[in-house]
Amino acid sequence: MQNSSSLGRTIRIERRLSSGGFGRVFQATHIPTGRPLAVKLLVSGPGAAREASILSYLRDKGPFVMFIGVFEAEPGVSALALELLGAPLHEAVKTNSHFWFQKRKVYTQTLQCLERLHELGIMHRDIKPGNFCVGLMGSQKRKVKLVDFGLAVQVEGETDEVRKPGFVGTAHFASPFVHNGFEYCFLDDMISLFYVWVDLSIGLPWRELTTLESVFEVKAKTKLASLGQAVGGPIEKVGIWLGALCFHPEARIQPLDFTTLYSLLGEEKSC
């Protein structure tokens, strides 16, 4: 990982790609090589340091955006240099009919992202369509990668302040347990991924609602099994399984059974 003493002087930031509550992402160029990059700008502090640390730990360990380094863009602003990826998943499935035709490919690749992240002891805490992007180059072209680890935490080693119960994530995709103030767990990431699958297939019933309260009001009345049934196929099976799992308190303290999840999707568990 390169640091500010060398990396910052070799990167030219160009155009804005996206903005969010925790940072802005720009397209950039590594001047010596001409390589296109993405640069995420965010306020310097513990949050930026934690995201850089998690990204560094994840480098070359799975289907995650590749971390190149961190530098100070200006006083008080940290810059995370990342590989440049293609469109977020929700845009990719709208513009590429061939990609979306293979629905099971989308389900499986996003599940592989989550499985590997959890194997490495990290909860993402903001699973949503916009945090999966499609690779652009070489062997990674058209492969789904997980991005944006600004809210991610390691299961071991985080402080109580970081992991304290309370709402975290994005309203439309957060687990009902998170709305209700439960401490976040692996199961909540999976429920969010299930919502992603439903949203990409038919749209979530609360898609047009704009407040946390209104979203939760509808979400609380909508069973996972019912959402799965509306989509049909393997997603119906996953919805039934997830819905039943939510009634078992031990599910909130145990790792997810990815072997069963792959089986429900009609796939073999990834290696």
Coordinates of C-alpha atoms in Angstrom, one line a residue:
M1 CA 0.0 0.0 0.0
Q2 CA 1.4 3.4 -1.0
N3 CA 1.0 6.4 1.3
S4 CA 0.6 10.1 0.9
S5 CA 4.3 10.8 0.5
S6 CA 4.4 9.2 -3.0
L7 CA 0.9 8.3 -4.2
G8 CA -0.8 11.7 -4.0
R9 CA 1.7 13.3 -6.4
T10 CA 1.1 10.7 -9.1
I11 CA -2.7 10.9 -9.3
R12 CA -4.8 13.4 -11.3
I13 CA -8.4 13.6 -10.1
E14 CA -10.8 14.3 -13.0
R15 CA -14.6 14.0 -12.9
R16 CA -17.1 13.1 -10.2
L17 CA -18.7 9.7 -10.5
S18 CA -21.0 9.6 -7.4
S19 CA -21.7 11.2 -4.1
G20 CA -23.0 9.7 -0.8
G21 CA -23.4 10.5 2.8
F22 CA -19.9 9.5 3.7
G23 CA -17.8 10.6 0.7
R24 CA -17.5 11.5 -3.0
V25 CA -16.0 9.2 -5.7
F26 CA -14.1 10.6 -8.7
Q27 CA -12.5 9.1 -11.7
A28 CA -8.8 9.7 -11.8
T29 CA -5.6 8.8 -13.6
H30 CA -2.3 7.4 -12.4
I31 CA -0.1 9.8 -14.3
P32 CA 3.0 7.6 -14.7
T33 CA 1.1 4.7 -16.2
G34 CA -2.0 6.3 -17.6
R35 CA -4.0 3.7 -15.6
P36 CA -7.6 4.8 -14.8
L37 CA -8.5 4.8 -11.1
A38 CA -11.3 5.7 -8.8
V39 CA -10.6 8.0 -5.9
K40 CA -12.9 8.3 -2.9
L41 CA -12.7 11.5 -0.9
L42 CA -13.8 11.6 2.7
V43 CA -13.2 13.5 5.9
S44 CA -10.0 12.4 7.6
G45 CA -10.6 10.7 10.9
P46 CA -11.2 7.3 12.5
G47 CA -13.9 6.4 9.9
A48 CA -11.5 7.0 7.0
A49 CA -8.7 5.2 8.7
R50 CA -11.0 2.2 9.5
E51 CA -12.2 2.0 5.9
A52 CA -8.6 2.1 4.6
S53 CA -7.5 -0.6 7.0
I54 CA -10.4 -2.9 6.0
L55 CA -9.7 -2.3 2.3
S56 CA -6.0 -3.0 2.8
Y57 CA -6.9 -6.2 4.6
L58 CA -9.2 -7.3 1.8
R59 CA -6.8 -6.7 -1.0
D60 CA -6.4 -9.8 -3.2
K61 CA -8.6 -11.9 -0.9
G62 CA -11.8 -12.0 -2.9
P63 CA -14.3 -10.3 -5.2
F64 CA -13.8 -6.8 -3.7
V65 CA -12.8 -3.5 -5.2
M66 CA -9.0 -3.4 -5.2
F67 CA -7.3 -1.0 -2.8
I68 CA -4.3 0.8 -4.2
G69 CA -3.4 3.3 -1.4
V70 CA -4.4 6.3 0.7
F71 CA -3.2 9.9 0.6
E72 CA -4.2 13.3 1.8
A73 CA -6.0 15.2 -1.0
E74 CA -6.0 18.4 1.0
P75 CA -5.9 19.3 4.7
G76 CA -8.6 17.3 6.5
V77 CA -9.5 15.2 3.4
S78 CA -8.4 11.6 3.0
A79 CA -8.3 10.0 -0.5
L80 CA -8.7 6.3 -1.1
A81 CA -7.2 5.2 -4.4
L82 CA -9.1 2.2 -5.8
E83 CA -9.4 0.3 -9.1
L84 CA -11.9 1.8 -11.5
L85 CA -15.0 -0.4 -11.9
G86 CA -18.0 -0.3 -14.2
A87 CA -21.6 0.5 -13.5
P88 CA -23.3 -0.3 -10.2
L89 CA -25.4 -3.5 -10.4
H90 CA -28.8 -1.8 -10.6
E91 CA -27.6 0.2 -13.6
A92 CA -25.8 -2.8 -15.2
V93 CA -29.0 -4.9 -15.2
K94 CA -31.0 -2.1 -16.9
T95 CA -28.5 -1.5 -19.7
N96 CA -27.2 -5.0 -20.4
S97 CA -30.0 -7.4 -21.2
H98 CA -27.6 -10.3 -21.8
F99 CA -26.1 -9.8 -18.3
W100 CA -29.5 -9.6 -16.7
F101 CA -30.8 -12.6 -18.7
Q102 CA -28.6 -14.7 -16.5
K103 CA -30.3 -13.9 -13.2
R104 CA -28.8 -16.8 -11.4
K105 CA -25.3 -15.4 -12.3
V106 CA -26.2 -12.2 -10.5
Y107 CA -27.6 -14.1 -7.4
T108 CA -24.6 -16.3 -7.2
Q109 CA -21.9 -13.7 -7.7
T110 CA -23.3 -11.4 -5.1
L111 CA -23.7 -14.3 -2.7
Q112 CA -20.0 -15.2 -3.3
C113 CA -19.0 -11.6 -2.4
L114 CA -20.9 -11.8 0.9
E115 CA -19.7 -15.3 1.7
R116 CA -16.0 -14.4 1.3
L117 CA -16.5 -11.2 3.3
H118 CA -18.0 -13.1 6.2
E119 CA -15.3 -15.8 6.0
L120 CA -12.8 -13.0 6.6
G121 CA -14.7 -11.9 9.7
I122 CA -16.2 -8.7 8.3
M123 CA -19.9 -7.4 8.2
H124 CA -20.6 -4.9 5.4
R125 CA -23.6 -3.3 7.0
D126 CA -24.7 -1.4 3.9
I127 CA -25.5 -4.1 1.3
K128 CA -27.5 -2.5 -1.6
P129 CA -27.4 -2.6 -5.4
G130 CA -25.2 0.5 -5.6
N131 CA -22.5 -1.2 -3.6
F132 CA -22.0 -4.0 -6.1
C133 CA -20.1 -3.0 -9.3
V134 CA -19.2 -4.8 -12.4
G135 CA -15.5 -5.3 -13.3
L136 CA -14.2 -3.6 -16.4
M137 CA -10.9 -5.2 -17.4
G138 CA -9.2 -8.5 -18.1
S139 CA -10.3 -11.5 -16.2
Q140 CA -12.5 -9.3 -13.9
K141 CA -14.6 -8.0 -16.8
R142 CA -18.3 -8.4 -16.1
K143 CA -17.6 -10.0 -12.7
V144 CA -19.5 -8.5 -9.7
K145 CA -17.4 -6.9 -7.0
L146 CA -18.4 -5.5 -3.6
V147 CA -17.5 -1.9 -2.9
D148 CA -17.8 0.8 -0.2
F149 CA -16.7 -0.4 3.2
G150 CA -17.4 2.9 5.0
L151 CA -19.8 1.2 7.4
A152 CA -18.1 -2.2 7.5
V153 CA -16.8 -3.6 10.8
Q154 CA -14.6 -6.6 11.8
V155 CA -16.4 -9.0 14.1
E156 CA -13.4 -9.2 16.3
G157 CA -11.5 -6.1 17.6
E158 CA -14.0 -3.3 17.0
T159 CA -14.9 -1.0 19.9
D160 CA -18.3 -1.0 21.5
E161 CA -18.8 2.5 20.2
V162 CA -18.4 1.3 16.6
R163 CA -20.7 -1.7 17.0
K164 CA -23.3 -0.2 19.3
P165 CA -26.9 -1.2 18.5
G166 CA -28.9 1.2 16.4
F167 CA -29.8 1.9 12.8
V168 CA -27.0 1.6 10.3
G169 CA -27.1 1.2 6.5
T170 CA -29.6 2.3 3.9
A171 CA -33.3 2.4 4.7
H172 CA -34.6 0.5 1.7
F173 CA -32.3 -2.4 2.2
A174 CA -31.6 -2.6 5.9
S175 CA -32.8 -5.7 7.8
P176 CA -36.0 -5.2 10.0
F177 CA -33.9 -6.2 13.0
V178 CA -31.6 -3.2 12.4
H179 CA -34.7 -0.9 12.2
N180 CA -35.7 -2.3 15.6
G181 CA -32.3 -1.5 17.2
F182 CA -30.7 -4.9 17.3
E183 CA -26.9 -5.2 17.3
Y184 CA -25.9 -5.9 13.7
C185 CA -25.0 -9.5 12.8
F186 CA -24.2 -11.6 9.7
L187 CA -27.8 -12.5 9.2
D188 CA -28.7 -8.8 8.6
D189 CA -26.2 -8.6 5.7
M190 CA -28.0 -11.6 4.1
I191 CA -31.4 -10.1 4.6
S192 CA -30.2 -7.0 2.9
L193 CA -28.8 -9.1 0.0
F194 CA -32.2 -10.8 -0.3
Y195 CA -33.8 -7.4 -0.6
V196 CA -31.3 -6.6 -3.4
W197 CA -32.3 -9.6 -5.3
V198 CA -36.0 -8.8 -5.0
D199 CA -35.5 -5.2 -5.9
L200 CA -33.5 -6.1 -9.1
S201 CA -36.2 -8.6 -10.0
I202 CA -39.5 -6.9 -9.4
G203 CA -38.8 -3.9 -7.2
L204 CA -39.4 -3.6 -3.4
P205 CA -42.9 -2.6 -2.2
W206 CA -41.3 0.4 -0.4
R207 CA -39.1 1.5 -3.3
E208 CA -40.9 4.9 -3.7
L209 CA -41.1 5.7 0.0
T210 CA -38.7 8.3 1.2
T211 CA -38.6 8.3 5.1
L212 CA -37.1 5.7 7.4
E213 CA -40.4 5.5 9.3
S214 CA -42.6 4.9 6.2
V215 CA -40.2 2.3 4.8
F216 CA -40.1 0.4 8.0
E217 CA -43.9 0.5 8.4
V218 CA -44.3 -1.4 5.1
K219 CA -41.3 -3.6 5.6
A220 CA -42.5 -4.7 9.0
K221 CA -45.7 -6.0 7.4
T222 CA -44.0 -7.8 4.5
K223 CA -42.8 -11.3 5.2
L224 CA -39.6 -12.4 3.5
A225 CA -41.4 -15.5 2.2
S226 CA -44.1 -13.3 0.6
L227 CA -41.4 -11.3 -1.2
G228 CA -39.7 -14.4 -2.4
Q229 CA -43.0 -15.9 -3.6
A230 CA -43.6 -12.7 -5.7
V231 CA -40.3 -13.3 -7.5
G232 CA -40.6 -17.0 -7.7
G233 CA -37.9 -19.6 -8.6
P234 CA -34.9 -20.0 -6.3
I235 CA -35.6 -16.6 -4.6
E236 CA -38.9 -18.0 -3.3
K237 CA -37.0 -20.9 -1.7
V238 CA -34.5 -18.5 -0.2
G239 CA -37.3 -16.2 1.2
I240 CA -39.0 -19.2 2.9
W241 CA -35.6 -20.3 4.4
L242 CA -34.6 -16.9 5.6
G243 CA -38.0 -16.1 7.0
A244 CA -37.9 -19.3 9.1
L245 CA -34.4 -18.5 10.2
C246 CA -35.5 -15.2 11.7
F247 CA -37.5 -17.0 14.3
H248 CA -34.4 -18.7 15.8
P249 CA -32.5 -16.4 18.2
E250 CA -29.3 -18.5 17.7
A251 CA -29.2 -17.4 14.0
R252 CA -28.1 -14.0 15.2
I253 CA -25.0 -15.4 16.8
Q254 CA -24.0 -18.0 14.3
P255 CA -22.3 -17.8 10.9
L256 CA -24.6 -18.2 7.9
D257 CA -25.1 -21.6 6.3
F258 CA -23.9 -20.7 2.8
T259 CA -24.0 -24.3 1.7
T260 CA -27.8 -24.3 2.1
L261 CA -28.0 -20.9 0.4
Y262 CA -26.1 -22.1 -2.7
S263 CA -28.3 -25.3 -2.8
L264 CA -31.5 -23.2 -2.7
L265 CA -30.1 -21.2 -5.7
G266 CA -29.4 -24.4 -7.5
E267 CA -25.6 -23.9 -7.3
E268 CA -22.6 -25.5 -5.7
K269 CA -21.0 -23.8 -2.8
S270 CA -18.0 -21.7 -3.9
C271 CA -14.5 -22.8 -3.0

